[in-house]
CSV table of C-alpha atoms in Angstrom, one decimal:
chain,number,residue,atom,x,y,z
A,1,MET,CA,4.8,-15.8,-16.6
A,2,ARG,CA,8.1,-17.0,-17.3
A,3,ASP,CA,7.9,-15.8,-21.0
A,4,LEU,CA,6.2,-12.6,-19.8
A,5,PHE,CA,9.2,-11.7,-17.5
A,6,ASN,CA,11.7,-13.1,-20.0
A,7,LEU,CA,13.4,-15.3,-17.2
A,8,GLN,CA,15.3,-17.3,-19.6
A,9,ARG,CA,18.9,-16.3,-19.1
A,10,ALA,CA,21.5,-18.0,-16.8
A,11,ASP,CA,21.6,-15.5,-14.0
A,12,ILE,CA,17.8,-15.2,-13.0
A,13,PRO,CA,17.4,-12.7,-10.3
A,14,VAL,CA,15.8,-12.3,-7.0
A,15,ILE,CA,12.0,-11.8,-7.6
A,16,SER,CA,10.1,-10.6,-4.9
A,17,PHE,CA,6.1,-10.7,-4.5
A,18,VAL,CA,3.9,-8.2,-2.4
A,19,GLY,CA,0.3,-7.4,-2.0
A,20,ALA,CA,-2.6,-9.8,-1.8
A,21,GLY,CA,-5.1,-11.7,-3.6
A,22,GLY,CA,-3.1,-14.6,-5.1
A,23,LYS,CA,0.5,-13.7,-4.3
A,24,THR,CA,1.6,-17.3,-3.2
A,25,THR,CA,-0.3,-19.1,-6.1
A,26,ALA,CA,1.5,-16.5,-8.6
A,27,MET,CA,4.8,-17.4,-7.0
A,28,PHE,CA,4.5,-21.1,-7.1
A,29,THR,CA,3.1,-20.8,-10.5
A,30,LEU,CA,6.1,-19.1,-11.7
A,31,ALA,CA,8.4,-21.7,-9.8
A,32,ALA,CA,6.6,-24.4,-11.6
A,33,GLU,CA,7.3,-22.7,-14.9
A,34,LEU,CA,11.0,-22.2,-14.1
A,35,ARG,CA,11.6,-25.9,-13.1
A,36,ALA,CA,9.7,-27.1,-16.4
A,37,ALA,CA,12.2,-25.1,-18.3
A,38,GLY,CA,15.0,-26.9,-16.5
A,39,ASN,CA,15.9,-24.7,-13.6
A,40,ALA,CA,16.3,-25.7,-10.0
A,41,VAL,CA,14.2,-23.1,-8.0
A,42,MET,CA,14.5,-21.8,-4.5
A,43,VAL,CA,11.1,-20.3,-2.8
A,44,THR,CA,11.2,-18.6,0.5
A,45,THR,CA,9.6,-15.9,2.5
A,46,THR,CA,11.3,-13.2,4.7
A,47,THR,CA,8.1,-12.7,6.8
A,48,ALA,CA,5.8,-16.0,7.1
A,49,MET,CA,3.9,-18.0,4.6
A,50,TYR,CA,1.8,-21.1,5.2
A,51,VAL,CA,3.5,-24.4,4.7
A,52,PRO,CA,2.8,-25.5,1.0
A,53,LYS,CA,0.2,-28.3,0.9
A,54,ARG,CA,-1.1,-28.3,-2.9
A,55,GLU,CA,1.9,-26.3,-4.4
A,56,PRO,CA,4.4,-27.8,-6.6
A,57,VAL,CA,7.2,-28.6,-4.1
A,58,ASP,CA,9.7,-31.3,-4.0
A,59,HIS,CA,11.7,-30.5,-0.9
A,60,GLN,CA,11.6,-28.2,2.2
A,61,TRP,CA,14.4,-27.1,4.2
A,62,THR,CA,14.0,-25.1,7.6
A,63,HIS,CA,16.7,-24.4,9.8
A,64,PRO,CA,17.1,-21.4,12.2
A,65,THR,CA,20.8,-20.6,10.9
A,66,LEU,CA,22.0,-23.2,8.3
A,67,LEU,CA,21.7,-22.2,4.6
A,68,PRO,CA,20.7,-24.8,2.2
A,69,HIS,CA,23.7,-25.5,0.0
A,70,CYS,CA,22.5,-27.8,-2.5
A,71,PHE,CA,19.5,-29.0,-4.5
A,72,PRO,CA,18.3,-32.6,-4.1
A,73,ALA,CA,17.9,-33.7,-7.7
A,74,LYS,CA,15.4,-36.6,-9.1
A,75,ARG,CA,17.0,-39.0,-11.3
A,76,GLU,CA,14.7,-41.1,-13.6
A,77,ASN,CA,16.3,-43.2,-16.4
A,78,GLY,CA,19.5,-41.5,-15.9
A,79,THR,CA,17.8,-38.1,-16.5
A,80,VAL,CA,18.3,-35.6,-13.8
A,81,HIS,CA,15.3,-33.4,-13.0
A,82,PRO,CA,15.4,-30.1,-11.4
A,83,GLN,CA,13.6,-29.5,-8.0
A,84,ILE,CA,11.6,-26.8,-6.2
A,85,LEU,CA,12.9,-26.1,-2.8
A,86,VAL,CA,11.0,-24.2,-0.1
A,87,TRP,CA,13.2,-22.5,2.4
A,88,GLY,CA,12.1,-21.2,5.9
A,89,SER,CA,13.8,-20.7,9.2
A,90,GLY,CA,11.3,-22.7,11.2
A,91,ILE,CA,7.7,-23.6,11.5
A,92,GLN,CA,4.9,-22.1,13.8
A,93,ARG,CA,1.3,-22.4,14.1
A,94,GLY,CA,-0.7,-19.8,12.1
A,95,ASP,CA,-3.2,-17.3,13.9
A,96,SER,CA,-5.9,-18.7,11.7
A,97,GLY,CA,-4.8,-22.4,11.9
A,98,GLY,CA,-2.2,-24.1,9.7
A,99,ASP,CA,1.4,-24.3,10.1
A,100,LYS,CA,3.4,-21.4,8.8
A,101,LEU,CA,7.1,-21.2,7.8
A,102,THR,CA,8.9,-18.2,9.4
A,103,GLY,CA,10.9,-16.0,7.4
A,104,ILE,CA,14.7,-15.9,6.8
A,105,SER,CA,16.6,-13.0,7.2
A,106,LEU,CA,17.8,-10.4,4.6
A,107,ASP,CA,21.4,-11.2,5.5
A,108,ALA,CA,20.7,-15.1,4.7
A,109,VAL,CA,19.2,-14.2,1.3
A,110,SER,CA,22.4,-12.2,0.5
A,111,ARG,CA,24.8,-14.9,1.5
A,112,TRP,CA,22.7,-17.6,-0.1
A,113,LYS,CA,22.2,-15.9,-3.5
A,114,GLU,CA,26.3,-15.0,-3.7
A,115,ASP,CA,26.8,-18.7,-4.1
A,116,HIS,CA,23.7,-19.6,-6.3
A,117,SER,CA,23.5,-16.7,-8.9
A,118,GLY,CA,22.2,-19.1,-11.6
A,119,VAL,CA,19.2,-20.2,-9.2
A,120,PRO,CA,15.8,-18.4,-9.4
A,121,LEU,CA,15.1,-17.1,-5.8
A,122,LEU,CA,11.6,-16.3,-5.3
A,123,VAL,CA,10.5,-14.4,-2.3
A,124,GLU,CA,7.1,-13.8,-0.5
A,125,ALA,CA,8.0,-10.7,1.1
A,126,ASP,CA,4.7,-9.8,3.0
A,127,GLY,CA,1.5,-11.3,4.3
A,128,SER,CA,-2.0,-10.9,3.5
A,129,ARG,CA,-4.2,-13.4,5.5
A,130,LYS,CA,-6.1,-14.5,2.4
A,131,ARG,CA,-7.5,-11.0,1.8
A,132,PRO,CA,-7.9,-9.8,-1.9
A,133,VAL,CA,-6.1,-6.5,-1.2
A,134,LYS,CA,-3.8,-4.8,1.3
A,135,ALA,CA,-1.5,-1.9,2.1
A,136,PRO,CA,1.5,-2.4,3.9
A,137,ALA,CA,2.1,-1.6,7.6
A,138,ASP,CA,5.3,0.4,8.5
A,139,HIS,CA,7.5,-2.9,9.0
A,140,GLU,CA,6.6,-4.4,5.7
A,141,PRO,CA,7.2,-5.5,3.2
A,142,VAL,CA,10.6,-7.0,3.8
A,143,ILE,CA,12.3,-7.0,0.5
A,144,PRO,CA,15.9,-8.2,-0.1
A,145,VAL,CA,18.2,-5.3,-1.5
A,146,SER,CA,19.2,-7.8,-4.4
A,147,THR,CA,15.6,-8.1,-5.7
A,148,LYS,CA,15.7,-7.2,-9.3
A,149,MET,CA,11.9,-7.4,-9.8
A,150,VAL,CA,9.1,-6.7,-7.5
A,151,ILE,CA,5.5,-8.3,-8.4
A,152,GLY,CA,2.9,-6.6,-6.8
A,153,VAL,CA,-0.5,-8.4,-6.6
A,154,ILE,CA,-4.0,-7.3,-6.5
A,155,GLY,CA,-6.9,-9.3,-6.3
A,156,LEU,CA,-9.5,-8.0,-8.5
A,157,LYS,CA,-12.4,-9.6,-6.6
A,158,ALA,CA,-12.2,-6.8,-4.2
A,159,MET,CA,-13.8,-4.5,-7.0
A,160,GLY,CA,-17.0,-3.2,-5.3
A,161,ALA,CA,-16.5,-5.1,-2.1
A,162,PRO,CA,-16.8,-2.8,1.1
A,163,VAL,CA,-13.7,-1.5,2.4
A,164,ASN,CA,-13.7,-3.7,6.0
A,165,VAL,CA,-11.6,-6.4,7.6
A,166,GLU,CA,-13.1,-9.0,5.7
A,167,ASN,CA,-11.7,-7.7,2.4
A,168,VAL,CA,-8.9,-5.6,3.3
A,169,HIS,CA,-5.7,-6.6,5.2
A,170,ARG,CA,-4.3,-3.6,7.2
A,171,LEU,CA,-7.4,-1.6,7.0
A,172,ASP,CA,-6.1,1.7,8.5
A,173,PRO,CA,-2.9,2.0,6.0
A,174,PHE,CA,-5.3,1.1,3.2
A,175,CYS,CA,-7.6,3.8,4.0
A,176,ARG,CA,-4.9,6.4,4.5
A,177,VAL,CA,-3.2,5.2,1.3
A,178,THR,CA,-6.2,5.0,-1.0
A,179,GLU,CA,-8.1,8.0,0.7
A,180,SER,CA,-11.2,5.8,1.3
A,181,GLN,CA,-13.3,5.1,4.5
A,182,PRO,CA,-14.7,2.0,6.1
A,183,GLY,CA,-17.8,0.8,4.2
A,184,ASP,CA,-16.8,2.5,1.1
A,185,ARG,CA,-17.1,0.3,-2.0
A,186,ILE,CA,-13.7,-0.5,-3.3
A,187,SER,CA,-13.1,1.4,-6.9
A,188,VAL,CA,-10.6,1.6,-9.7
A,189,ASP,CA,-9.6,4.9,-8.2
A,190,HIS,CA,-8.9,3.1,-4.8
A,191,LEU,CA,-6.8,0.7,-6.6
A,192,ARG,CA,-4.9,3.4,-8.6
A,193,ARG,CA,-3.9,5.1,-5.5
A,194,LEU,CA,-2.8,1.8,-4.0
A,195,ILE,CA,-0.5,1.3,-6.8
A,196,PHE,CA,1.0,4.6,-7.2
A,197,HIS,CA,1.2,5.8,-3.4
A,198,GLU,CA,5.0,5.8,-2.2
A,199,LYS,CA,3.4,3.8,0.9
A,200,GLY,CA,1.2,1.6,-1.3
A,201,LEU,CA,1.7,-1.7,-3.3
A,202,PHE,CA,5.4,-0.9,-4.2
A,203,LYS,CA,6.4,0.6,-0.7
A,204,ASP,CA,10.4,0.0,-0.2
A,205,ALA,CA,11.0,-1.5,-3.4
A,206,PRO,CA,14.7,-1.2,-4.2
A,207,PRO,CA,15.1,1.8,-6.7
A,208,ALA,CA,16.6,-0.3,-9.5
A,209,ALA,CA,13.9,-3.2,-9.3
A,210,ALA,CA,11.5,-3.4,-12.2
A,211,LYS,CA,7.9,-3.0,-10.8
A,212,ILE,CA,5.1,-5.2,-12.3
A,213,VAL,CA,1.5,-5.0,-11.3
A,214,LEU,CA,-0.2,-8.6,-11.3
A,215,LEU,CA,-3.9,-8.2,-11.2
A,216,ASN,CA,-5.0,-11.5,-10.2
A,217,GLN,CA,-8.7,-13.2,-10.3
A,218,ALA,CA,-9.8,-11.6,-13.8
A,219,ASP,CA,-12.4,-14.1,-14.3
A,220,THR,CA,-15.4,-12.1,-15.2
A,221,ALA,CA,-16.0,-9.4,-18.0
A,222,GLN,CA,-16.2,-6.5,-15.3
A,223,GLN,CA,-13.0,-7.6,-13.7
A,224,ARG,CA,-11.2,-7.7,-16.8
A,225,LEU,CA,-12.5,-4.3,-17.8
A,226,THR,CA,-11.3,-3.2,-14.4
A,227,ALA,CA,-7.8,-4.5,-15.2
A,228,VAL,CA,-7.7,-2.6,-18.6
A,229,LYS,CA,-8.7,0.5,-16.9
A,230,LEU,CA,-5.8,0.3,-14.2
A,231,ALA,CA,-3.5,-0.8,-17.0
A,232,GLU,CA,-4.3,2.4,-19.0
A,233,GLN,CA,-3.9,4.8,-15.9
A,234,VAL,CA,-0.7,2.9,-15.4
A,235,MET,CA,0.7,3.6,-18.9
A,236,LYS,CA,-0.2,7.2,-18.6
A,237,SER,CA,1.6,7.8,-15.3
A,238,ASP,CA,5.1,8.5,-14.3
A,239,SER,CA,4.9,5.9,-11.5
A,240,GLY,CA,7.7,4.0,-12.4
A,241,VAL,CA,6.0,0.7,-13.1
A,242,GLN,CA,7.4,-1.1,-16.0
A,243,GLY,CA,4.2,-3.3,-16.8
A,244,VAL,CA,0.8,-4.7,-15.8
A,245,VAL,CA,0.0,-8.3,-16.1
A,246,THR,CA,-3.5,-10.0,-15.6
A,247,THR,CA,-4.5,-13.5,-15.0
A,248,GLN,CA,-7.6,-15.6,-14.9
A,249,LEU,CA,-8.2,-19.2,-13.7
A,250,HIS,CA,-11.0,-20.5,-16.1
A,251,PRO,CA,-8.9,-21.3,-18.2
A,252,THR,CA,-5.6,-20.2,-16.4
A,253,GLU,CA,-4.1,-17.5,-18.7
A,254,TYR,CA,-1.6,-14.6,-18.1
A,255,ARG,CA,-1.7,-11.8,-20.3
A,256,LEU,CA,0.6,-8.6,-20.8
A,257,LEU,CA,-2.0,-5.6,-20.6
A,258,TRP,CA,1.0,-3.1,-21.0
A,259,GLY,CA,4.4,-2.8,-20.9
A,260,GLU,CA,7.3,-4.6,-22.4
A,261,ARG,CA,8.5,-8.3,-21.9
A,262,ARG,CA,11.0,-8.0,-19.4
């Protein structure tokens, strides 16, 4: 992911993740790659996200008002190793069990980034309740204005699944945006409308931010075909999307289907 997005310069931007179907996993995968390349990394949320359990996290900072001003460093044999720090304003019990980090304010993001321009800041900007696909509600996503890249995630295992609350987060907005009805089977056309609609996947993205579609869960031949079809439609559009990336888990692989390496 780091190479696909060309995140190798000193001033790495704020990157916001939206959508559903693997958003948190993608965010921490990128964080681990950036750490391996020698970067300290900050990961946070402006809404809420589950407290990391299996993700590659070195430290966690939670406080309602105080900003984290330094990164603990791991030292081994005289070598300083960069760390991943997860930042939230507090911890609360999630609706479906499990503890959640509560989000930080947009003002806190701005103030922190002013003093840490060389530290990548990865932001989970909306929730999805572990569904493979979603459309945003009126109050979301909560994307920092300093965001230079928005990565919109769609889980391809939604393809062919019925439009219902088991598969779709925010069912009513999804139906409006995709022109679908409860009980319909989710199709390429539905996902295309989700990507292109002004109240769809990239709702409230800053005008100057690069918009990248990440098609996750491309683990079967049919899912990879769906990814190619969607990439072709994005390529032919004037939607402002700069690239389409697909990922599969077995083996783990990220591929640029269309667009320039950022």
